[in-house]
C-alpha positions as protocol buffer text, in pm:
chain_id: "A"
residue {
  index: 1
  type: MET
  ca { x: 1648 y: 2139 z: 11389 }
}
residue {
  index: 2
  type: THR
  ca { x: 1497 y: 2330 z: 11680 }
}
residue {
  index: 3
  type: LYS
  ca { x: 1260 y: 2041 z: 11740 }
}
residue {
  index: 4
  type: CYS
  ca { x: 1554 y: 1796 z: 11756 }
}
residue {
  index: 5
  type: LEU
  ca { x: 1736 y: 2016 z: 12009 }
}
residue {
  index: 6
  type: TRP
  ca { x: 1421 y: 2039 z: 12220 }
}
residue {
  index: 7
  type: ILE
  ca { x: 1379 y: 1662 z: 12213 }
}
residue {
  index: 8
  type: SER
  ca { x: 1743 y: 1605 z: 12315 }
}
residue {
  index: 9
  type: PHE
  ca { x: 1701 y: 1850 z: 12605 }
}
residue {
  index: 10
  type: PHE
  ca { x: 1388 y: 1669 z: 12712 }
}
residue {
  index: 11
  type: ILE
  ca { x: 1559 y: 1331 z: 12683 }
}
residue {
  index: 12
  type: ASN
  ca { x: 1848 y: 1460 z: 12893 }
}
residue {
  index: 13
  type: GLY
  ca { x: 1599 y: 1566 z: 13158 }
}
residue {
  index: 14
  type: ILE
  ca { x: 1618 y: 1937 z: 13078 }
}
residue {
  index: 15
  type: THR
  ca { x: 1293 y: 2106 z: 12983 }
}
residue {
  index: 16
  type: GLU
  ca { x: 1242 y: 2404 z: 12759 }
}
residue {
  index: 17
  type: GLU
  ca { x: 1097 y: 2586 z: 13062 }
}
residue {
  index: 18
  type: GLU
  ca { x: 1422 y: 2537 z: 13258 }
}
residue {
  index: 19
  type: LEU
  ca { x: 1622 y: 2680 z: 12968 }
}
residue {
  index: 20
  type: ARG
  ca { x: 1380 y: 2970 z: 12932 }
}
residue {
  index: 21
  type: ARG
  ca { x: 1422 y: 3056 z: 13301 }
}
residue {
  index: 22
  type: ILE
  ca { x: 1801 y: 3055 z: 13270 }
}
residue {
  index: 23
  type: ARG
  ca { x: 1794 y: 3266 z: 12952 }
}
residue {
  index: 24
  type: ASN
  ca { x: 1548 y: 3514 z: 13101 }
}
residue {
  index: 25
  type: ASN
  ca { x: 1753 y: 3556 z: 13421 }
}
residue {
  index: 26
  type: PRO
  ca { x: 2111 y: 3620 z: 13313 }
}
residue {
  index: 27
  type: ILE
  ca { x: 2391 y: 3712 z: 13551 }
}
residue {
  index: 28
  type: LYS
  ca { x: 2414 y: 4092 z: 13530 }
}
residue {
  index: 29
  type: GLY
  ca { x: 2653 y: 4360 z: 13641 }
}
residue {
  index: 30
  type: ILE
  ca { x: 3028 y: 4380 z: 13598 }
}
residue {
  index: 31
  type: ARG
  ca { x: 3070 y: 4001 z: 13598 }
}
residue {
  index: 32
  type: GLY
  ca { x: 2768 y: 3919 z: 13382 }
}
residue {
  index: 33
  type: ASN
  ca { x: 2897 y: 3890 z: 13028 }
}
residue {
  index: 34
  type: ILE
  ca { x: 2782 y: 3693 z: 12725 }
}
residue {
  index: 35
  type: GLU
  ca { x: 3049 y: 3424 z: 12767 }
}
residue {
  index: 36
  type: LEU
  ca { x: 2954 y: 3353 z: 13129 }
}
residue {
  index: 37
  type: ASN
  ca { x: 2581 y: 3344 z: 13056 }
}
residue {
  index: 38
  type: ASP
  ca { x: 2622 y: 3122 z: 12749 }
}
residue {
  index: 39
  type: ASN
  ca { x: 2846 y: 2885 z: 12942 }
}
residue {
  index: 40
  type: ARG
  ca { x: 2605 y: 2855 z: 13235 }
}
residue {
  index: 41
  type: ILE
  ca { x: 2334 y: 2738 z: 12993 }
}
residue {
  index: 42
  type: SER
  ca { x: 2574 y: 2490 z: 12833 }
}
residue {
  index: 43
  type: LEU
  ca { x: 2688 y: 2361 z: 13171 }
}
residue {
  index: 44
  type: TYR
  ca { x: 2332 y: 2321 z: 13297 }
}
residue {
  index: 45
  type: VAL
  ca { x: 2254 y: 2103 z: 12996 }
}
residue {
  index: 46
  type: ALA
  ca { x: 2585 y: 1911 z: 13010 }
}
residue {
  index: 47
  type: GLN
  ca { x: 2545 y: 1843 z: 13382 }
}
residue {
  index: 48
  type: VAL
  ca { x: 2180 y: 1745 z: 13324 }
}
residue {
  index: 49
  type: GLY
  ca { x: 2074 y: 2017 z: 13568 }
}
residue {
  index: 50
  type: LYS
  ca { x: 2267 y: 1857 z: 13855 }
}
residue {
  index: 51
  type: CYS
  ca { x: 2524 y: 1991 z: 14098 }
}
residue {
  index: 52
  type: GLY
  ca { x: 2869 y: 1900 z: 13968 }
}
residue {
  index: 53
  type: ILE
  ca { x: 2978 y: 1797 z: 14319 }
}
residue {
  index: 54
  type: SER
  ca { x: 2678 y: 1647 z: 14500 }
}
residue {
  index: 55
  type: GLY
  ca { x: 2473 y: 1529 z: 14201 }
}
residue {
  index: 56
  type: VAL
  ca { x: 2159 y: 1694 z: 14343 }
}
residue {
  index: 57
  type: LYS
  ca { x: 1910 y: 1810 z: 14077 }
}
residue {
  index: 58
  type: LEU
  ca { x: 1898 y: 2190 z: 14067 }
}
residue {
  index: 59
  type: ALA
  ca { x: 1618 y: 2420 z: 13960 }
}
residue {
  index: 60
  type: PRO
  ca { x: 1750 y: 2707 z: 13747 }
}
residue {
  index: 61
  type: ARG
  ca { x: 1696 y: 2949 z: 14038 }
}
residue {
  index: 62
  type: GLN
  ca { x: 1912 y: 2730 z: 14265 }
}
residue {
  index: 63
  type: MET
  ca { x: 2220 y: 2690 z: 14050 }
}
residue {
  index: 64
  type: HIS
  ca { x: 2538 y: 2876 z: 14126 }
}
residue {
  index: 65
  type: VAL
  ca { x: 2821 y: 2913 z: 13878 }
}
residue {
  index: 66
  type: HIS
  ca { x: 3156 y: 2849 z: 14046 }
}
residue {
  index: 67
  type: HIS
  ca { x: 3491 y: 2941 z: 13893 }
}
residue {
  index: 68
  type: LYS
  ca { x: 3740 y: 2657 z: 13943 }
}
residue {
  index: 69
  type: VAL
  ca { x: 4026 y: 2906 z: 13927 }
}
residue {
  index: 70
  type: MET
  ca { x: 3920 y: 3227 z: 14100 }
}
residue {
  index: 71
  type: TRP
  ca { x: 3769 y: 3489 z: 13872 }
}
residue {
  index: 72
  type: SER
  ca { x: 3945 y: 3764 z: 14067 }
}
residue {
  index: 73
  type: GLU
  ca { x: 4279 y: 3619 z: 13960 }
}
residue {
  index: 74
  type: THR
  ca { x: 4201 y: 3523 z: 13600 }
}
residue {
  index: 75
  type: LYS
  ca { x: 3882 y: 3693 z: 13478 }
}
residue {
  index: 76
  type: ASP
  ca { x: 3830 y: 3354 z: 13307 }
}
residue {
  index: 77
  type: ASP
  ca { x: 3466 y: 3275 z: 13228 }
}
residue {
  index: 78
  type: SER
  ca { x: 3553 y: 2993 z: 12990 }
}
residue {
  index: 79
  type: TYR
  ca { x: 3355 y: 2669 z: 12994 }
}
residue {
  index: 80
  type: ARG
  ca { x: 3651 y: 2470 z: 13128 }
}
residue {
  index: 81
  type: ASN
  ca { x: 3685 y: 2704 z: 13428 }
}
residue {
  index: 82
  type: LEU
  ca { x: 3320 y: 2681 z: 13537 }
}
residue {
  index: 83
  type: ILE
  ca { x: 3100 y: 2431 z: 13718 }
}
residue {
  index: 84
  type: ILE
  ca { x: 2733 y: 2449 z: 13819 }
}
residue {
  index: 85
  type: ILE
  ca { x: 2688 y: 2373 z: 14189 }
}
residue {
  index: 86
  type: HIS
  ca { x: 2424 y: 2381 z: 14464 }
}
residue {
  index: 87
  type: PRO
  ca { x: 2418 y: 2707 z: 14668 }
}
residue {
  index: 88
  type: LEU
  ca { x: 2511 y: 2526 z: 14991 }
}
residue {
  index: 89
  type: ILE
  ca { x: 2799 y: 2348 z: 14820 }
}
residue {
  index: 90
  type: HIS
  ca { x: 2914 y: 2688 z: 14693 }
}
residue {
  index: 91
  type: ARG
  ca { x: 2909 y: 2823 z: 15049 }
}
residue {
  index: 92
  type: MET
  ca { x: 3108 y: 2519 z: 15163 }
}
residue {
  index: 93
  type: VAL
  ca { x: 3368 y: 2556 z: 14886 }
}
residue {
  index: 94
  type: HIS
  ca { x: 3441 y: 2910 z: 15002 }
}
residue {
  index: 95
  type: ALA
  ca { x: 3400 y: 2847 z: 15376 }
}
residue {
  index: 96
  type: THR
  ca { x: 3700 y: 2886 z: 15604 }
}
residue {
  index: 97
  type: ASN
  ca { x: 3530 y: 2799 z: 15932 }
}
residue {
  index: 98
  type: SER
  ca { x: 3529 y: 2423 z: 16004 }
}
residue {
  index: 99
  type: GLU
  ca { x: 3198 y: 2447 z: 16193 }
}
residue {
  index: 100
  type: THR
  ca { x: 3029 y: 2604 z: 15890 }
}
residue {
  index: 101
  type: ILE
  ca { x: 3165 y: 2324 z: 15671 }
}
residue {
  index: 102
  type: ARG
  ca { x: 3039 y: 2056 z: 15913 }
}
residue {
  index: 103
  type: LYS
  ca { x: 2689 y: 2210 z: 15924 }
}
residue {
  index: 104
  type: ILE
  ca { x: 2666 y: 2219 z: 15546 }
}
residue {
  index: 105
  type: MET
  ca { x: 2794 y: 1863 z: 15508 }
}
residue {
  index: 106
  type: LYS
  ca { x: 2522 y: 1736 z: 15743 }
}
residue {
  index: 107
  type: GLN
  ca { x: 2261 y: 1862 z: 15497 }
}
residue {
  index: 108
  type: PHE
  ca { x: 2391 y: 1629 z: 15229 }
}
């Protein structure tokens, strides 16, 4: 069974090395729980390692986990409330200054 999972990850464009890097570098601290870390692995595979907004391929070290509904309001780390995005996209999502948003958009 493990071999079949590995083959499906490879077919989907996700390598065992990418998964190993994600597993070996969990989100830690007060917000780093098992649910969040499990869901970031699942999302990386489901999104084929791509930003959920721009479609840019992300290395495991680049991916940011964004809460669709703010964590500070819900403490919700469920799969349906998360999306993997590029770090610059994450900055843009939270930006309030229009000049910052314009600069980031130029990079895509």
